[in-house]
C-alpha atoms as a printed R data frame, in Angstrom:
    type eleno elety resid chain resno       x      y      z
1   ATOM     1    CA   UNK     A     1  -0.742 35.232 12.702
2   ATOM     2    CA   UNK     A     2  -4.285 36.168 13.691
3   ATOM     3    CA   UNK     A     3  -3.710 34.586 17.109
4   ATOM     4    CA   UNK     A     4  -0.427 36.449 17.564
5   ATOM     5    CA   UNK     A     5  -2.100 39.779 16.741
6   ATOM     6    CA   UNK     A     6  -4.892 39.028 19.183
7   ATOM     7    CA   UNK     A     7  -2.392 38.131 21.894
8   ATOM     8    CA   UNK     A     8  -0.405 41.292 21.208
9   ATOM     9    CA   UNK     A     9  -3.535 43.431 21.649
10  ATOM    10    CA   UNK     A    10  -4.389 41.612 24.859
11  ATOM    11    CA   UNK     A    11  -0.854 42.213 26.125
12  ATOM    12    CA   UNK     A    12  -1.218 45.963 25.696
13  ATOM    13    CA   UNK     A    13  -4.338 45.941 27.845
14  ATOM    14    CA   UNK     A    14  -2.745 43.669 30.441
15  ATOM    15    CA   UNK     A    15   0.493 45.645 30.769
16  ATOM    16    CA   UNK     A    16  -1.509 48.821 31.379
17  ATOM    17    CA   UNK     A    17  -2.764 47.354 34.636
18  ATOM    18    CA   UNK     A    18  -0.856 47.944 37.860
19  ATOM    19    CA   UNK     A    19   1.724 45.340 38.867
20  ATOM    20    CA   UNK     A    20   0.267 43.021 41.501
21  ATOM    21    CA   UNK     A    21   2.396 40.797 43.716
22  ATOM    22    CA   UNK     A    22   1.856 37.083 44.158
23  ATOM    23    CA   UNK     A    23   4.062 34.688 46.013
24  ATOM    24    CA   UNK     A    24   4.713 31.445 47.813
25  ATOM    25    CA   UNK     A    25   5.739 32.851 51.139
26  ATOM    26    CA   UNK     A    26   5.022 30.819 54.304
27  ATOM    27    CA   UNK     A    27   2.594 28.452 52.569
28  ATOM    28    CA   UNK     A    28   3.717 25.432 54.599
29  ATOM    29    CA   UNK     A    29   3.468 21.723 53.918
30  ATOM    30    CA   UNK     A    30  -0.330 21.635 53.847
31  ATOM    31    CA   UNK     A    31  -0.493 24.251 51.103
32  ATOM    32    CA   UNK     A    32   2.209 22.479 49.146
33  ATOM    33    CA   UNK     A    33   0.141 19.322 49.196
34  ATOM    34    CA   UNK     A    34  -3.250 20.935 48.625
35  ATOM    35    CA   UNK     A    35  -5.302 19.142 45.975
36  ATOM    36    CA   UNK     A    36  -7.550 21.365 43.922
37  ATOM    37    CA   UNK     A    37  -8.362 19.544 40.693
38  ATOM    38    CA   UNK     A    38 -12.135 19.492 40.309
39  ATOM    39    CA   UNK     A    39 -14.152 16.923 38.421
40  ATOM    40    CA   UNK     A    40 -14.745 19.557 35.762
41  ATOM    41    CA   UNK     A    41 -10.988 20.164 35.377
42  ATOM    42    CA   UNK     A    42 -10.371 16.454 35.030
43  ATOM    43    CA   UNK     A    43 -13.109 16.070 32.440
44  ATOM    44    CA   UNK     A    44 -11.731 18.871 30.311
45  ATOM    45    CA   UNK     A    45  -8.088 17.767 30.405
46  ATOM    46    CA   UNK     A    46  -8.129 13.988 30.620
47  ATOM    47    CA   UNK     A    47  -7.147 12.197 27.419
48  ATOM    48    CA   UNK     A    48  -9.191  9.350 26.013
49  ATOM    49    CA   UNK     A    49  -8.809  6.137 28.060
50  ATOM    50    CA   UNK     A    50  -6.292  7.873 30.352
51  ATOM    51    CA   UNK     A    51  -3.519  7.457 27.772
52  ATOM    52    CA   UNK     A    52  -0.356  9.363 28.798
53  ATOM    53    CA   UNK     A    53   2.153  8.373 26.084
54  ATOM    54    CA   UNK     A    54   2.900 10.053 22.778
55  ATOM    55    CA   UNK     A    55   2.363 13.519 24.237
56  ATOM    56    CA   UNK     A    56   3.901 16.820 23.164
57  ATOM    57    CA   UNK     A    57   5.093 19.014 26.033
58  ATOM    58    CA   UNK     A    58   5.429 22.724 25.358
59  ATOM    59    CA   UNK     A    59   8.083 24.266 27.616
60  ATOM    60    CA   UNK     A    60   8.534 28.039 27.717
61  ATOM    61    CA   UNK     A    61  11.302 29.208 30.052
62  ATOM    62    CA   UNK     A    62  12.697 32.744 30.261
63  ATOM    63    CA   UNK     A    63  15.888 32.147 28.266
64  ATOM    64    CA   UNK     A    64  18.188 29.353 27.139
65  ATOM    65    CA   UNK     A    65  21.180 31.551 28.012
66  ATOM    66    CA   UNK     A    66  21.038 30.514 31.682
67  ATOM    67    CA   UNK     A    67  21.898 27.031 32.932
68  ATOM    68    CA   UNK     A    68  19.020 27.104 35.429
69  ATOM    69    CA   UNK     A    69  16.359 27.290 32.723
70  ATOM    70    CA   UNK     A    70  18.152 24.746 30.539
71  ATOM    71    CA   UNK     A    71  18.143 22.426 33.563
72  ATOM    72    CA   UNK     A    72  14.372 22.869 33.877
73  ATOM    73    CA   UNK     A    73  13.995 21.662 30.288
74  ATOM    74    CA   UNK     A    74  16.387 18.781 30.991
75  ATOM    75    CA   UNK     A    75  14.239 17.846 33.989
76  ATOM    76    CA   UNK     A    76  11.198 17.661 31.721
77  ATOM    77    CA   UNK     A    77  13.056 15.525 29.178
78  ATOM    78    CA   UNK     A    78  14.236 13.145 31.897
79  ATOM    79    CA   UNK     A    79  10.680 12.424 33.040
80  ATOM    80    CA   UNK     A    80   8.684 12.081 29.814
81  ATOM    81    CA   UNK     A    81   7.930  8.812 28.043
82  ATOM    82    CA   UNK     A    82   9.960  7.367 25.152
83  ATOM    83    CA   UNK     A    83   7.298  8.378 22.630
84  ATOM    84    CA   UNK     A    84   6.819 11.879 24.004
85  ATOM    85    CA   UNK     A    85   8.265 15.082 22.541
86  ATOM    86    CA   UNK     A    86   9.323 18.474 23.883
87  ATOM    87    CA   UNK     A    87   8.751 21.800 22.107
88  ATOM    88    CA   UNK     A    88  10.959 24.403 23.806
89  ATOM    89    CA   UNK     A    89  11.739 27.601 21.847
90  ATOM    90    CA   UNK     A    90  13.879 30.362 23.369
91  ATOM    91    CA   UNK     A    91  12.076 33.684 24.065
92  ATOM    92    CA   UNK     A    92  15.380 35.345 25.023
93  ATOM    93    CA   UNK     A    93  13.908 37.242 27.992
94  ATOM    94    CA   UNK     A    94  11.319 39.028 25.828
95  ATOM    95    CA   UNK     A    95   7.730 38.743 27.062
96  ATOM    96    CA   UNK     A    96   6.104 39.390 23.679
97  ATOM    97    CA   UNK     A    97   8.280 36.702 22.103
98  ATOM    98    CA   UNK     A    98   7.276 34.322 24.879
99  ATOM    99    CA   UNK     A    99   3.591 35.045 24.237
100 ATOM   100    CA   UNK     A   100   4.024 34.549 20.486
101 ATOM   101    CA   UNK     A   101   5.874 31.266 20.992
102 ATOM   102    CA   UNK     A   102   3.149 29.975 23.301
103 ATOM   103    CA   UNK     A   103   0.728 30.929 20.531
104 ATOM   104    CA   UNK     A   104   2.765 28.697 18.217
105 ATOM   105    CA   UNK     A   105   2.503 25.869 20.752
106 ATOM   106    CA   UNK     A   106  -1.256 26.309 20.860
107 ATOM   107    CA   UNK     A   107  -1.410 26.249 17.061
108 ATOM   108    CA   UNK     A   108   0.688 23.069 17.090
109 ATOM   109    CA   UNK     A   109  -1.831 21.543 19.528
110 ATOM   110    CA   UNK     A   110   0.649 20.555 22.216
111 ATOM   111    CA   UNK     A   111  -0.867 18.533 25.040
112 ATOM   112    CA   UNK     A   112   0.358 20.719 27.915
113 ATOM   113    CA   UNK     A   113   2.349 23.916 28.380
114 ATOM   114    CA   UNK     A   114   4.886 24.520 31.140
115 ATOM   115    CA   UNK     A   115   5.631 28.228 31.523
116 ATOM   116    CA   UNK     A   116   8.348 30.021 33.475
117 ATOM   117    CA   UNK     A   117   6.965 33.509 32.906
118 ATOM   118    CA   UNK     A   118   9.257 36.397 32.015
119 ATOM   119    CA   UNK     A   119   6.590 38.737 33.389
120 ATOM   120    CA   UNK     A   120   4.136 37.292 35.913
121 ATOM   121    CA   UNK     A   121   1.446 39.815 34.925
122 ATOM   122    CA   UNK     A   122   2.205 40.226 31.245
123 ATOM   123    CA   UNK     A   123   1.952 36.514 30.452
124 ATOM   124    CA   UNK     A   124  -1.847 36.604 30.919
125 ATOM   125    CA   UNK     A   125  -2.820 36.811 27.208
126 ATOM   126    CA   UNK     A   126  -0.988 33.553 26.517
127 ATOM   127    CA   UNK     A   127  -2.632 31.863 29.486
128 ATOM   128    CA   UNK     A   128  -6.082 32.992 28.356
129 ATOM   129    CA   UNK     A   129  -5.428 31.708 24.833
130 ATOM   130    CA   UNK     A   130  -4.281 28.321 26.144
131 ATOM   131    CA   UNK     A   131  -7.353 28.028 28.348
132 ATOM   132    CA   UNK     A   132  -9.641 28.864 25.422
133 ATOM   133    CA   UNK     A   133  -7.877 26.170 23.379
134 ATOM   134    CA   UNK     A   134  -8.382 23.622 26.158
135 ATOM   135    CA   UNK     A   135  -4.656 23.157 26.744
136 ATOM   136    CA   UNK     A   136  -3.642 22.848 30.419
137 ATOM   137    CA   UNK     A   137  -0.862 25.115 31.685
138 ATOM   138    CA   UNK     A   138   1.480 24.459 34.603
139 ATOM   139    CA   UNK     A   139   3.492 27.371 36.008
140 ATOM   140    CA   UNK     A   140   7.067 26.422 36.862
141 ATOM   141    CA   UNK     A   141   9.708 28.300 38.889
142 ATOM   142    CA   UNK     A   142   7.665 31.501 39.141
143 ATOM   143    CA   UNK     A   143   4.020 32.089 39.988
144 ATOM   144    CA   UNK     A   144   1.747 33.903 37.575
145 ATOM   145    CA   UNK     A   145  -0.507 36.650 38.871
146 ATOM   146    CA   UNK     A   146  -3.619 35.089 37.320
147 ATOM   147    CA   UNK     A   147  -3.208 31.740 39.051
148 ATOM   148    CA   UNK     A   148  -6.746 30.676 38.114
149 ATOM   149    CA   UNK     A   149  -5.487 30.285 34.535
150 ATOM   150    CA   UNK     A   150  -3.002 27.531 35.432
151 ATOM   151    CA   UNK     A   151  -3.697 24.027 36.706
152 ATOM   152    CA   UNK     A   152  -0.749 23.851 39.077
153 ATOM   153    CA   UNK     A   153   2.265 25.880 40.218
154 ATOM   154    CA   UNK     A   154   5.635 24.286 40.969
155 ATOM   155    CA   UNK     A   155   8.164 26.591 42.591
156 ATOM   156    CA   UNK     A   156  11.141 26.671 44.897
157 ATOM   157    CA   UNK     A   157  10.587 28.109 48.367
158 ATOM   158    CA   UNK     A   158  11.751 31.482 47.117
159 ATOM   159    CA   UNK     A   159  10.914 33.409 50.258
160 ATOM   160    CA   UNK     A   160  13.086 31.047 52.267
161 ATOM   161    CA   UNK     A   161  15.829 31.405 49.652
162 ATOM   162    CA   UNK     A   162  15.782 35.151 50.276
163 ATOM   163    CA   UNK     A   163  15.968 34.562 54.008
164 ATOM   164    CA   UNK     A   164  18.893 32.147 53.698
165 ATOM   165    CA   UNK     A   165  20.974 34.361 51.405
166 ATOM   166    CA   UNK     A   166  19.992 37.501 53.305
167 ATOM   167    CA   UNK     A   167  20.936 36.132 56.722
168 ATOM   168    CA   UNK     A   168  24.317 34.962 55.437
169 ATOM   169    CA   UNK     A   169  24.970 38.429 54.008
170 ATOM   170    CA   UNK     A   170  23.936 40.284 57.156
171 ATOM   171    CA   UNK     A   171  26.068 38.071 59.366
172 ATOM   172    CA   UNK     A   172  29.111 38.452 57.090
173 ATOM   173    CA   UNK     A   173  28.682 42.240 57.213
174 ATOM   174    CA   UNK     A   174  28.783 42.125 60.995
175 ATOM   175    CA   UNK     A   175  25.243 43.414 61.316
176 ATOM   176    CA   UNK     A   176  25.840 46.870 59.858
177 ATOM   177    CA   UNK     A   177  26.584 48.551 56.545
178 ATOM   178    CA   UNK     A   178  25.177 49.382 53.133
179 ATOM   179    CA   UNK     A   179  23.753 46.966 50.568
180 ATOM   180    CA   UNK     A   180  23.011 47.115 46.846
181 ATOM   181    CA   UNK     A   181  20.075 44.939 45.777
182 ATOM   182    CA   UNK     A   182  20.322 43.890 42.131
183 ATOM   183    CA   UNK     A   183  16.712 43.008 41.405
184 ATOM   184    CA   UNK     A   184  14.302 41.616 38.773
185 ATOM   185    CA   UNK     A   185  11.025 42.657 40.340
186 ATOM   186    CA   UNK     A   186   8.893 41.967 37.258
187 ATOM   187    CA   UNK     A   187   8.983 38.297 38.267
188 ATOM   188    CA   UNK     A   188   6.892 36.984 41.168
189 ATOM   189    CA   UNK     A   189   9.460 34.486 42.432
190 ATOM   190    CA   UNK     A   190  12.050 37.258 42.655
191 ATOM   191    CA   UNK     A   191   9.644 39.421 44.617
192 ATOM   192    CA   UNK     A   192   9.358 36.505 47.039
193 ATOM   193    CA   UNK     A   193  13.150 36.369 47.347
194 ATOM   194    CA   UNK     A   194  13.477 40.052 48.113
195 ATOM   195    CA   UNK     A   195  10.569 39.801 50.558
196 ATOM   196    CA   UNK     A   196  12.528 37.112 52.387
197 ATOM   197    CA   UNK     A   197  15.632 39.299 52.443
198 ATOM   198    CA   UNK     A   198  13.714 42.308 53.713
199 ATOM   199    CA   UNK     A   199  12.172 40.131 56.417
200 ATOM   200    CA   UNK     A   200  15.696 39.301 57.624
201 ATOM   201    CA   UNK     A   201  16.702 42.962 57.483
202 ATOM   202    CA   UNK     A   202  14.163 43.717 60.224
203 ATOM   203    CA   UNK     A   203  16.552 41.954 62.604
204 ATOM   204    CA   UNK     A   204  19.463 44.079 61.367
205 ATOM   205    CA   UNK     A   205  18.411 47.740 61.698
206 ATOM   206    CA   UNK     A   206  21.959 48.964 61.046
207 ATOM   207    CA   UNK     A   207  21.988 47.500 57.532
208 ATOM   208    CA   UNK     A   208  20.321 49.575 54.823
209 ATOM   209    CA   UNK     A   209  19.622 49.107 51.115
210 ATOM   210    CA   UNK     A   210  21.112 52.167 49.397
211 ATOM   211    CA   UNK     A   211  20.769 51.034 45.771
212 ATOM   212    CA   UNK     A   212  18.076 48.906 44.108
213 ATOM   213    CA   UNK     A   213  17.654 48.374 40.371
214 ATOM   214    CA   UNK     A   214  16.448 45.576 38.093
215 ATOM   215    CA   UNK     A   215  19.059 43.831 35.950
216 ATOM   216    CA   UNK     A   216  16.520 41.308 34.577
217 ATOM   217    CA   UNK     A   217  18.776 38.383 35.498
218 ATOM   218    CA   UNK     A   218  21.382 39.574 32.992
219 ATOM   219    CA   UNK     A   219  25.128 39.358 33.699
220 ATOM   220    CA   UNK     A   220  25.793 42.464 31.621
221 ATOM   221    CA   UNK     A   221  23.036 44.576 33.164
222 ATOM   222    CA   UNK     A   222  24.035 43.456 36.640
223 ATOM   223    CA   UNK     A   223  27.636 44.461 36.049
224 ATOM   224    CA   UNK     A   224  26.513 47.882 34.849
225 ATOM   225    CA   UNK     A   225  24.191 48.414 37.826
226 ATOM   226    CA   UNK     A   226  26.804 47.256 40.315
227 ATOM   227    CA   UNK     A   227  29.362 49.617 38.807
228 ATOM   228    CA   UNK     A   228  26.859 52.466 39.151
229 ATOM   229    CA   UNK     A   229  26.099 51.494 42.752
230 ATOM   230    CA   UNK     A   230  29.763 51.366 43.764
231 ATOM   231    CA   UNK     A   231  30.519 54.663 42.062
232 ATOM   232    CA   UNK     A   232  27.555 56.307 43.769
233 ATOM   233    CA   UNK     A   233  28.367 54.949 47.225
234 ATOM   234    CA   UNK     A   234  31.875 53.559 47.770
235 ATOM   235    CA   UNK     A   235  30.882 52.440 51.279
236 ATOM   236    CA   UNK     A   236  28.717 49.576 49.997
237 ATOM   237    CA   UNK     A   237  29.910 46.304 51.531
238 ATOM   238    CA   UNK     A   238  27.125 43.912 50.532
239 ATOM   239    CA   UNK     A   239  25.425 42.836 47.296
240 ATOM   240    CA   UNK     A   240  22.176 40.852 47.287
241 ATOM   241    CA   UNK     A   241  21.945 39.353 43.787
242 ATOM   242    CA   UNK     A   242  18.616 37.727 42.942
243 ATOM   243    CA   UNK     A   243  20.206 34.875 40.948
244 ATOM   244    CA   UNK     A   244  23.598 33.467 39.991
245 ATOM   245    CA   UNK     A   245  24.035 35.304 36.649
246 ATOM   246    CA   UNK     A   246  23.250 38.536 38.489
247 ATOM   247    CA   UNK     A   247  25.916 37.640 41.046
248 ATOM   248    CA   UNK     A   248  28.415 36.975 38.259
249 ATOM   249    CA   UNK     A   249  27.845 40.492 36.938
250 ATOM   250    CA   UNK     A   250  28.307 41.966 40.409
251 ATOM   251    CA   UNK     A   251  31.523 40.017 40.969
252 ATOM   252    CA   UNK     A   252  32.875 41.267 37.637
253 ATOM   253    CA   UNK     A   253  32.071 44.861 38.601
254 ATOM   254    CA   UNK     A   254  33.725 44.513 42.007
255 ATOM   255    CA   UNK     A   255  36.869 43.081 40.439
256 ATOM   256    CA   UNK     A   256  36.869 45.758 37.762
257 ATOM   257    CA   UNK     A   257  36.708 48.453 40.424
258 ATOM   258    CA   UNK     A   258  39.539 46.837 42.377
259 ATOM   259    CA   UNK     A   259  37.324 46.640 45.470
260 ATOM   260    CA   UNK     A   260  37.918 44.368 48.468
261 ATOM   261    CA   UNK     A   261  35.698 43.357 51.371
262 ATOM   262    CA   UNK     A   262  32.381 43.364 49.494
263 ATOM   263    CA   UNK     A   263  30.221 40.305 50.162
264 ATOM   264    CA   UNK     A   264  27.973 38.913 47.425
265 ATOM   265    CA   UNK     A   265  25.159 36.393 47.887
266 ATOM   266    CA   UNK     A   266  22.861 34.866 45.282
267 ATOM   267    CA   UNK     A   267  20.127 32.338 44.601
268 ATOM   268    CA   UNK     A   268  20.120 29.364 42.180
269 ATOM   269    CA   UNK     A   269  22.922 26.925 43.005
270 ATOM   270    CA   UNK     A   270  24.508 26.636 39.564
271 ATOM   271    CA   UNK     A   271  27.985 25.245 38.963
272 ATOM   272    CA   UNK     A   272  29.046 28.768 38.023
273 ATOM   273    CA   UNK     A   273  28.052 29.899 41.512
274 ATOM   274    CA   UNK     A   274  29.964 27.034 43.089
275 ATOM   275    CA   UNK     A   275  33.049 28.047 41.125
276 ATOM   276    CA   UNK     A   276  32.678 31.613 42.433
277 ATOM   277    CA   UNK     A   277  32.366 30.293 45.987
278 ATOM   278    CA   UNK     A   278  35.527 28.205 45.577
279 ATOM   279    CA   UNK     A   279  37.338 31.269 44.229
280 ATOM   280    CA   UNK     A   280  36.261 33.313 47.246
281 ATOM   281    CA   UNK     A   281  34.171 35.698 45.129
282 ATOM   282    CA   UNK     A   282  30.716 34.582 46.335
283 ATOM   283    CA   UNK     A   283  29.698 34.138 49.959
284 ATOM   284    CA   UNK     A   284  26.877 31.672 49.308
285 ATOM   285    CA   UNK     A   285  24.092 30.650 46.956
286 ATOM   286    CA   UNK     A   286  20.647 29.485 48.064
287 ATOM   287    CA   UNK     A   287  20.389 26.448 45.822
288 ATOM   288    CA   UNK     A   288  17.297 25.385 43.913
289 ATOM   289    CA   UNK     A   289  16.673 22.170 41.969
290 ATOM   290    CA   UNK     A   290  15.488 23.121 38.476
291 ATOM   291    CA   UNK     A   291  15.689 19.519 37.302
292 ATOM   292    CA   UNK     A   292  13.260 18.521 40.048
293 ATOM   293    CA   UNK     A   293  10.947 21.387 39.090
294 ATOM   294    CA   UNK     A   294  10.838 20.158 35.481
295 ATOM   295    CA   UNK     A   295  10.372 16.505 36.409
296 ATOM   296    CA   UNK     A   296   7.621 17.352 38.899
297 ATOM   297    CA   UNK     A   297   5.799 19.321 36.206
298 ATOM   298    CA   UNK     A   298   5.727 16.184 34.064
299 ATOM   299    CA   UNK     A   299   4.312 14.179 36.985
300 ATOM   300    CA   UNK     A   300   1.524 16.734 37.376
301 ATOM   301    CA   UNK     A   301   0.826 16.736 33.625
302 ATOM   302    CA   UNK     A   302   0.578 12.953 33.523
303 ATOM   303    CA   UNK     A   303  -2.015 13.057 36.301
304 ATOM   304    CA   UNK     A   304  -3.949 15.684 34.362
305 ATOM   305    CA   UNK     A   305  -3.864 13.486 31.237
306 ATOM   306    CA   UNK     A   306  -5.090 10.481 33.232
307 ATOM   307    CA   UNK     A   307  -7.883 12.427 34.922
308 ATOM   308    CA   UNK     A   308  -6.361 11.876 38.356
309 ATOM   309    CA   UNK     A   309  -6.241 14.350 41.235
310 ATOM   310    CA   UNK     A   310  -3.099 16.491 41.459
311 ATOM   311    CA   UNK     A   311  -1.484 19.096 43.692
312 ATOM   312    CA   UNK     A   312  -2.399 22.695 42.919
313 ATOM   313    CA   UNK     A   313   0.951 23.815 44.314
314 ATOM   314    CA   UNK     A   314   4.249 22.069 44.962
315 ATOM   315    CA   UNK     A   315   7.062 23.830 46.810
316 ATOM   316    CA   UNK     A   316  10.629 22.561 46.392
317 ATOM   317    CA   UNK     A   317  12.956 23.188 49.386
318 ATOM   318    CA   UNK     A   318  16.159 25.269 49.297
319 ATOM   319    CA   UNK     A   319  19.717 24.315 50.310
320 ATOM   320    CA   UNK     A   320  22.445 26.789 51.284
321 ATOM   321    CA   UNK     A   321  25.794 26.189 49.572
322 ATOM   322    CA   UNK     A   322  28.801 28.034 50.969
323 ATOM   323    CA   UNK     A   323  32.541 27.567 51.482
324 ATOM   324    CA   UNK     A   324  31.923 25.002 54.221
325 ATOM   325    CA   UNK     A   325  29.949 22.544 52.079
326 ATOM   326    CA   UNK     A   326  30.695 23.471 48.464
327 ATOM   327    CA   UNK     A   327  32.792 20.319 47.978
328 ATOM   328    CA   UNK     A   328  29.698 18.178 48.588
329 ATOM   329    CA   UNK     A   329  27.907 19.731 45.598
330 ATOM   330    CA   UNK     A   330  30.830 20.499 43.295
331 ATOM   331    CA   UNK     A   331  30.304 18.942 39.868
332 ATOM   332    CA   UNK     A   332  26.769 17.818 40.715
333 ATOM   333    CA   UNK     A   333  24.894 21.022 39.975
334 ATOM   334    CA   UNK     A   334  23.464 22.340 36.716
């Protein structure tokens, strides 16, 4: 309890600071393969005799109510040893709960913590506490602002995902029209996605964003925001949804309003998104591989345990799934 109180106090100080962006934009292959583990890092985190079995992996994703994050956990489970364990509580999209649960992991003396931060800035107190306890942290799916507090970061190429989805949307709209952007800008990887979209918009000066609000990746909040957007401007013909659950909320709102001719794009590549594509409700999804993210995190952790060098950043490529190729991926996604 003392640790949780301390973390709560640290959170208040951290959240008072201004939001600062961080992102994996055009980092390129060299950056993705950059090795930054120092001898000091290896000394602090290597287990006795390089032993890598019988470890406990703490995994803190944003929510278990999203197949993407569940797939990240599944990726971890698929890569660990037969004697290893996974501790993966559900913070339910609440940053303070996520911090408290990481505090529980620290108290339980897990060997490593993988964190998909609900708030890239606000997670700092938990990262500081883990560092003070000598427990290595690997950021997965989204970067943290204080990157010096994590050993490695494993993310999709989120900027490219934004470009892919954004270009598909702009082309479908014929190069002109109004767009609603259903956001989640508290998260660094989402900021990268919207940066990629806005980069594409520079080539389409006749397309403008007329509505932009955060739905926090929630189907319900996205539906509410999309309804508000369509009521406020009935001429909207494009929706940029930052992930598949957000897209599902937008699709529900469009159907509820009886609207036609509104294009929706998203990012994730879940089976739910593929079903929406097959139904003609979703134009495309820029697909990630959460299982690969989770499995790669385990590979990094095992190198940390063994005192070996490891990549400070790994970027997983993106694949566009649309009506033309959805059959290739149907039933194979998370």
